[in-house]
Amino acid sequence: MQVIFHEWIMSRTGKTVRWLALLLLSAVLFLSLPSCVVLFDSGDQFSTADLEAKIFKLANDHRLSIGRTALVWNEAMADEERAHSQAIANGQVPVGHQGFEDRIARIKEIIPWSVIAENIASARNAQDALDAWLRSPDHQVIIEGDFDLTGVGVAKDPDGPLYYFSQMFLKPL
């Protein structure tokens, strides 16, 4: 388009035509920005909400592929996991399960549970996080376990390309 646009400008004379053509091109580019937003962001390829949804889908796809039921999203669990992932990203806690007892106590006030578990990962994207969990027998057994509800939280490392993924799994009473 630039070459054609350039030739069109050169075939006309007068500053008005050039100005109107540039104004028209600017308007077209401006109106098309929503479809190109990723080109102008800070370098993050995905929002944390996108990554939460992706982990949820990937985990459920895996569970369905082995004959398990799909997990149901629970926003209270997701809120707990978001806060934990953000605490990791902010350097308040190391990557791990610090504070798990507190998180599950708060969840138990909302949803009485018989079994509860959590997976934590640091990765560049959702697929890498899920793949790492599935390579680890301790994490794989949780993803494939007898759970009904889940919540996912993701936070971006402010100093690098990693995201911190936290996923809680719950079997209600």
PDB file of C-alpha atoms in Angstrom:
ATOM      1  CA  MET A   1       0.000   0.000   0.000  1.00  0.00           C
ATOM      2  CA  GLN A   2       2.824   2.412   0.730  1.00  0.00           C
ATOM      3  CA  VAL A   3       4.262   2.125  -2.770  1.00  0.00           C
ATOM      4  CA  ILE A   4       0.882   2.632  -4.438  1.00  0.00           C
ATOM      5  CA  PHE A   5       0.083   5.495  -2.078  1.00  0.00           C
ATOM      6  CA  HIS A   6       3.473   7.046  -2.788  1.00  0.00           C
ATOM      7  CA  GLU A   7       3.001   6.796  -6.578  1.00  0.00           C
ATOM      8  CA  TRP A   8      -0.474   8.344  -6.304  1.00  0.00           C
ATOM      9  CA  ILE A   9       0.925  11.297  -4.355  1.00  0.00           C
ATOM     10  CA  MET A  10       3.732  11.786  -6.862  1.00  0.00           C
ATOM     11  CA  SER A  11       1.314  11.805  -9.789  1.00  0.00           C
ATOM     12  CA  ARG A  12      -0.619  14.751  -8.320  1.00  0.00           C
ATOM     13  CA  THR A  13       0.520  18.286  -7.888  1.00  0.00           C
ATOM     14  CA  GLY A  14      -0.169  20.677  -5.058  1.00  0.00           C
ATOM     15  CA  LYS A  15       0.192  20.549  -1.308  1.00  0.00           C
ATOM     16  CA  THR A  16      -3.585  20.214  -0.680  1.00  0.00           C
ATOM     17  CA  VAL A  17      -3.797  16.834  -2.370  1.00  0.00           C
ATOM     18  CA  ARG A  18      -0.804  15.561  -0.395  1.00  0.00           C
ATOM     19  CA  TRP A  19      -2.247  16.883   2.865  1.00  0.00           C
ATOM     20  CA  LEU A  20      -5.683  15.317   2.235  1.00  0.00           C
ATOM     21  CA  ALA A  21      -4.115  12.014   1.252  1.00  0.00           C
ATOM     22  CA  LEU A  22      -2.000  11.939   4.422  1.00  0.00           C
ATOM     23  CA  LEU A  23      -5.041  12.889   6.502  1.00  0.00           C
ATOM     24  CA  LEU A  24      -7.044  10.044   4.931  1.00  0.00           C
ATOM     25  CA  LEU A  25      -4.221   7.551   5.502  1.00  0.00           C
ATOM     26  CA  SER A  26      -3.881   8.688   9.121  1.00  0.00           C
ATOM     27  CA  ALA A  27      -7.628   8.229   9.689  1.00  0.00           C
ATOM     28  CA  VAL A  28      -7.565   4.734   8.174  1.00  0.00           C
ATOM     29  CA  LEU A  29      -4.580   3.740  10.308  1.00  0.00           C
ATOM     30  CA  PHE A  30      -6.131   5.219  13.458  1.00  0.00           C
ATOM     31  CA  LEU A  31      -9.450   3.435  12.919  1.00  0.00           C
ATOM     32  CA  SER A  32      -7.663   0.120  12.412  1.00  0.00           C
ATOM     33  CA  LEU A  33      -5.663   0.374  15.664  1.00  0.00           C
ATOM     34  CA  PRO A  34      -7.893  -1.933  17.787  1.00  0.00           C
ATOM     35  CA  SER A  35      -6.960  -4.852  15.548  1.00  0.00           C
ATOM     36  CA  CYS A  36      -3.271  -3.955  15.815  1.00  0.00           C
ATOM     37  CA  VAL A  37      -3.002  -3.127  19.507  1.00  0.00           C
ATOM     38  CA  VAL A  38      -0.524  -5.927  20.174  1.00  0.00           C
ATOM     39  CA  LEU A  39       1.974  -4.170  17.908  1.00  0.00           C
ATOM     40  CA  PHE A  40       2.057  -1.133  20.172  1.00  0.00           C
ATOM     41  CA  ASP A  41       1.921  -2.640  23.659  1.00  0.00           C
ATOM     42  CA  SER A  42       4.781  -2.962  26.098  1.00  0.00           C
ATOM     43  CA  GLY A  43       5.900  -6.265  24.612  1.00  0.00           C
ATOM     44  CA  ASP A  44       3.522  -8.521  26.534  1.00  0.00           C
ATOM     45  CA  GLN A  45       1.957 -10.913  24.102  1.00  0.00           C
ATOM     46  CA  PHE A  46      -1.011 -11.792  26.294  1.00  0.00           C
ATOM     47  CA  SER A  47      -2.988 -10.251  29.101  1.00  0.00           C
ATOM     48  CA  THR A  48      -3.030 -12.132  32.390  1.00  0.00           C
ATOM     49  CA  ALA A  49      -6.778 -12.697  31.904  1.00  0.00           C
ATOM     50  CA  ASP A  50      -6.035 -14.343  28.540  1.00  0.00           C
ATOM     51  CA  LEU A  51      -3.465 -16.592  30.193  1.00  0.00           C
ATOM     52  CA  GLU A  52      -5.845 -17.552  33.006  1.00  0.00           C
ATOM     53  CA  ALA A  53      -8.466 -18.524  30.439  1.00  0.00           C
ATOM     54  CA  LYS A  54      -5.862 -20.435  28.438  1.00  0.00           C
ATOM     55  CA  ILE A  55      -4.664 -22.499  31.423  1.00  0.00           C
ATOM     56  CA  PHE A  56      -8.295 -23.242  32.311  1.00  0.00           C
ATOM     57  CA  LYS A  57      -8.980 -24.432  28.760  1.00  0.00           C
ATOM     58  CA  LEU A  58      -5.742 -26.415  28.440  1.00  0.00           C
ATOM     59  CA  ALA A  59      -6.255 -28.190  31.768  1.00  0.00           C
ATOM     60  CA  ASN A  60      -9.839 -29.054  30.848  1.00  0.00           C
ATOM     61  CA  ASP A  61      -8.810 -30.223  27.367  1.00  0.00           C
ATOM     62  CA  HIS A  62      -6.264 -32.537  28.980  1.00  0.00           C
ATOM     63  CA  ARG A  63      -8.766 -33.848  31.523  1.00  0.00           C
ATOM     64  CA  LEU A  64     -11.348 -34.528  28.805  1.00  0.00           C
ATOM     65  CA  SER A  65      -8.718 -36.316  26.678  1.00  0.00           C
ATOM     66  CA  ILE A  66      -8.180 -38.850  29.483  1.00  0.00           C
ATOM     67  CA  GLY A  67     -11.863 -39.326  30.275  1.00  0.00           C
ATOM     68  CA  ARG A  68     -12.107 -36.978  33.264  1.00  0.00           C
ATOM     69  CA  THR A  69     -14.808 -34.350  33.660  1.00  0.00           C
ATOM     70  CA  ALA A  70     -14.130 -30.704  32.922  1.00  0.00           C
ATOM     71  CA  LEU A  71     -13.472 -28.439  35.878  1.00  0.00           C
ATOM     72  CA  VAL A  72     -15.846 -25.567  36.645  1.00  0.00           C
ATOM     73  CA  TRP A  73     -14.394 -22.061  37.060  1.00  0.00           C
ATOM     74  CA  ASN A  74     -14.708 -20.535  40.532  1.00  0.00           C
ATOM     75  CA  GLU A  75     -14.026 -16.815  40.830  1.00  0.00           C
ATOM     76  CA  ALA A  76     -13.305 -16.872  44.588  1.00  0.00           C
ATOM     77  CA  MET A  77     -10.577 -19.456  43.990  1.00  0.00           C
ATOM     78  CA  ALA A  78      -9.247 -17.419  41.057  1.00  0.00           C
ATOM     79  CA  ASP A  79      -9.084 -14.302  43.246  1.00  0.00           C
ATOM     80  CA  GLU A  80      -6.972 -16.175  45.797  1.00  0.00           C
ATOM     81  CA  GLU A  81      -4.654 -17.486  43.092  1.00  0.00           C
ATOM     82  CA  ARG A  82      -4.339 -14.066  41.434  1.00  0.00           C
ATOM     83  CA  ALA A  83      -3.269 -12.532  44.734  1.00  0.00           C
ATOM     84  CA  HIS A  84      -0.719 -15.313  45.246  1.00  0.00           C
ATOM     85  CA  SER A  85       0.707 -14.985  41.723  1.00  0.00           C
ATOM     86  CA  GLN A  86       0.951 -11.224  42.181  1.00  0.00           C
ATOM     87  CA  ALA A  87       2.765 -11.677  45.501  1.00  0.00           C
ATOM     88  CA  ILE A  88       5.287 -13.903  43.700  1.00  0.00           C
ATOM     89  CA  ALA A  89       5.689 -11.369  40.872  1.00  0.00           C
ATOM     90  CA  ASN A  90       6.188  -8.551  43.386  1.00  0.00           C
ATOM     91  CA  GLY A  91       8.871 -10.545  45.214  1.00  0.00           C
ATOM     92  CA  GLN A  92       6.829 -10.744  48.434  1.00  0.00           C
ATOM     93  CA  VAL A  93       7.067 -14.557  48.427  1.00  0.00           C
ATOM     94  CA  PRO A  94       9.226 -16.997  46.462  1.00  0.00           C
ATOM     95  CA  VAL A  95       7.742 -19.203  43.766  1.00  0.00           C
ATOM     96  CA  GLY A  96       5.933 -21.871  45.757  1.00  0.00           C
ATOM     97  CA  HIS A  97       3.030 -22.556  48.064  1.00  0.00           C
ATOM     98  CA  GLN A  98       3.718 -20.031  50.846  1.00  0.00           C
ATOM     99  CA  GLY A  99       0.431 -19.014  52.447  1.00  0.00           C
ATOM    100  CA  PHE A 100      -1.484 -22.005  51.060  1.00  0.00           C
ATOM    101  CA  GLU A 101      -3.049 -22.750  54.456  1.00  0.00           C
ATOM    102  CA  ASP A 102      -4.407 -19.203  54.637  1.00  0.00           C
ATOM    103  CA  ARG A 103      -5.775 -19.348  51.077  1.00  0.00           C
ATOM    104  CA  ILE A 104      -7.582 -22.626  51.635  1.00  0.00           C
ATOM    105  CA  ALA A 105      -8.994 -21.449  54.981  1.00  0.00           C
ATOM    106  CA  ARG A 106     -10.539 -18.426  53.235  1.00  0.00           C
ATOM    107  CA  ILE A 107     -11.957 -20.674  50.507  1.00  0.00           C
ATOM    108  CA  LYS A 108     -13.377 -23.090  53.096  1.00  0.00           C
ATOM    109  CA  GLU A 109     -15.464 -20.205  54.496  1.00  0.00           C
ATOM    110  CA  ILE A 110     -17.122 -19.925  51.068  1.00  0.00           C
ATOM    111  CA  ILE A 111     -17.063 -23.521  49.786  1.00  0.00           C
ATOM    112  CA  PRO A 112     -16.789 -26.447  52.193  1.00  0.00           C
ATOM    113  CA  TRP A 113     -14.333 -28.840  50.590  1.00  0.00           C
ATOM    114  CA  SER A 114     -13.142 -32.400  51.069  1.00  0.00           C
ATOM    115  CA  VAL A 115      -9.939 -32.133  49.007  1.00  0.00           C
ATOM    116  CA  ILE A 116      -8.022 -29.118  47.772  1.00  0.00           C
ATOM    117  CA  ALA A 117      -4.709 -28.741  45.921  1.00  0.00           C
ATOM    118  CA  GLU A 118      -2.613 -26.158  44.116  1.00  0.00           C
ATOM    119  CA  ASN A 119      -0.128 -26.072  41.242  1.00  0.00           C
ATOM    120  CA  ILE A 120       2.381 -23.222  40.830  1.00  0.00           C
ATOM    121  CA  ALA A 121       4.625 -22.545  37.819  1.00  0.00           C
ATOM    122  CA  SER A 122       6.735 -19.861  36.244  1.00  0.00           C
ATOM    123  CA  ALA A 123       6.734 -19.915  32.455  1.00  0.00           C
ATOM    124  CA  ARG A 124       6.675 -17.729  29.356  1.00  0.00           C
ATOM    125  CA  ASN A 125       3.171 -18.849  28.350  1.00  0.00           C
ATOM    126  CA  ALA A 126       0.249 -21.034  29.384  1.00  0.00           C
ATOM    127  CA  GLN A 127       1.219 -24.026  27.252  1.00  0.00           C
ATOM    128  CA  ASP A 128       4.706 -24.137  28.787  1.00  0.00           C
ATOM    129  CA  ALA A 129       3.213 -23.975  32.293  1.00  0.00           C
ATOM    130  CA  LEU A 130       0.789 -26.825  31.618  1.00  0.00           C
ATOM    131  CA  ASP A 131       3.489 -28.914  29.912  1.00  0.00           C
ATOM    132  CA  ALA A 132       5.764 -28.489  32.937  1.00  0.00           C
ATOM    133  CA  TRP A 133       2.966 -29.574  35.282  1.00  0.00           C
ATOM    134  CA  LEU A 134       2.194 -32.618  33.158  1.00  0.00           C
ATOM    135  CA  ARG A 135       5.888 -33.657  33.150  1.00  0.00           C
ATOM    136  CA  SER A 136       5.876 -33.633  36.954  1.00  0.00           C
ATOM    137  CA  PRO A 137       4.070 -36.636  38.479  1.00  0.00           C
ATOM    138  CA  ASP A 138       3.120 -34.619  41.587  1.00  0.00           C
ATOM    139  CA  HIS A 139       1.523 -31.866  39.498  1.00  0.00           C
ATOM    140  CA  GLN A 140       0.029 -34.196  36.898  1.00  0.00           C
ATOM    141  CA  VAL A 141      -1.887 -36.160  39.530  1.00  0.00           C
ATOM    142  CA  ILE A 142      -3.493 -32.909  40.663  1.00  0.00           C
ATOM    143  CA  ILE A 143      -4.551 -31.860  37.152  1.00  0.00           C
ATOM    144  CA  GLU A 144      -5.964 -35.333  36.539  1.00  0.00           C
ATOM    145  CA  GLY A 145      -7.425 -35.704  40.046  1.00  0.00           C
ATOM    146  CA  ASP A 146     -10.955 -36.034  41.370  1.00  0.00           C
ATOM    147  CA  PHE A 147     -11.732 -32.313  41.496  1.00  0.00           C
ATOM    148  CA  ASP A 148     -14.766 -30.314  40.375  1.00  0.00           C
ATOM    149  CA  LEU A 149     -13.800 -26.634  40.753  1.00  0.00           C
ATOM    150  CA  THR A 150     -10.762 -24.601  39.803  1.00  0.00           C
ATOM    151  CA  GLY A 151      -9.470 -21.056  39.836  1.00  0.00           C
ATOM    152  CA  VAL A 152      -6.402 -19.692  38.070  1.00  0.00           C
ATOM    153  CA  GLY A 153      -4.330 -16.617  38.779  1.00  0.00           C
ATOM    154  CA  VAL A 154      -1.536 -15.227  36.615  1.00  0.00           C
ATOM    155  CA  ALA A 155       0.835 -12.310  37.157  1.00  0.00           C
ATOM    156  CA  LYS A 156       3.644 -10.949  34.985  1.00  0.00           C
ATOM    157  CA  ASP A 157       7.192 -10.727  36.258  1.00  0.00           C
ATOM    158  CA  PRO A 158       7.933  -6.987  36.047  1.00  0.00           C
ATOM    159  CA  ASP A 159      11.627  -7.630  35.328  1.00  0.00           C
ATOM    160  CA  GLY A 160      11.451 -10.282  32.666  1.00  0.00           C
ATOM    161  CA  PRO A 161       9.510 -12.448  30.254  1.00  0.00           C
ATOM    162  CA  LEU A 162       8.062 -14.852  32.816  1.00  0.00           C
ATOM    163  CA  TYR A 163       4.536 -15.161  34.126  1.00  0.00           C
ATOM    164  CA  TYR A 164       3.633 -16.782  37.443  1.00  0.00           C
ATOM    165  CA  PHE A 165       0.768 -19.278  37.222  1.00  0.00           C
ATOM    166  CA  SER A 166      -1.208 -20.506  40.236  1.00  0.00           C
ATOM    167  CA  GLN A 167      -4.084 -22.966  39.879  1.00  0.00           C
ATOM    168  CA  MET A 168      -6.248 -24.244  42.735  1.00  0.00           C
ATOM    169  CA  PHE A 169      -8.316 -27.436  42.492  1.00  0.00           C
ATOM    170  CA  LEU A 170     -11.197 -28.298  44.824  1.00  0.00           C
ATOM    171  CA  LYS A 171     -13.625 -31.126  45.502  1.00  0.00           C
ATOM    172  CA  PRO A 172     -16.640 -29.763  47.452  1.00  0.00           C
ATOM    173  CA  LEU A 173     -18.156 -31.684  50.340  1.00  0.00           C
TER     174      LEU A 173
END
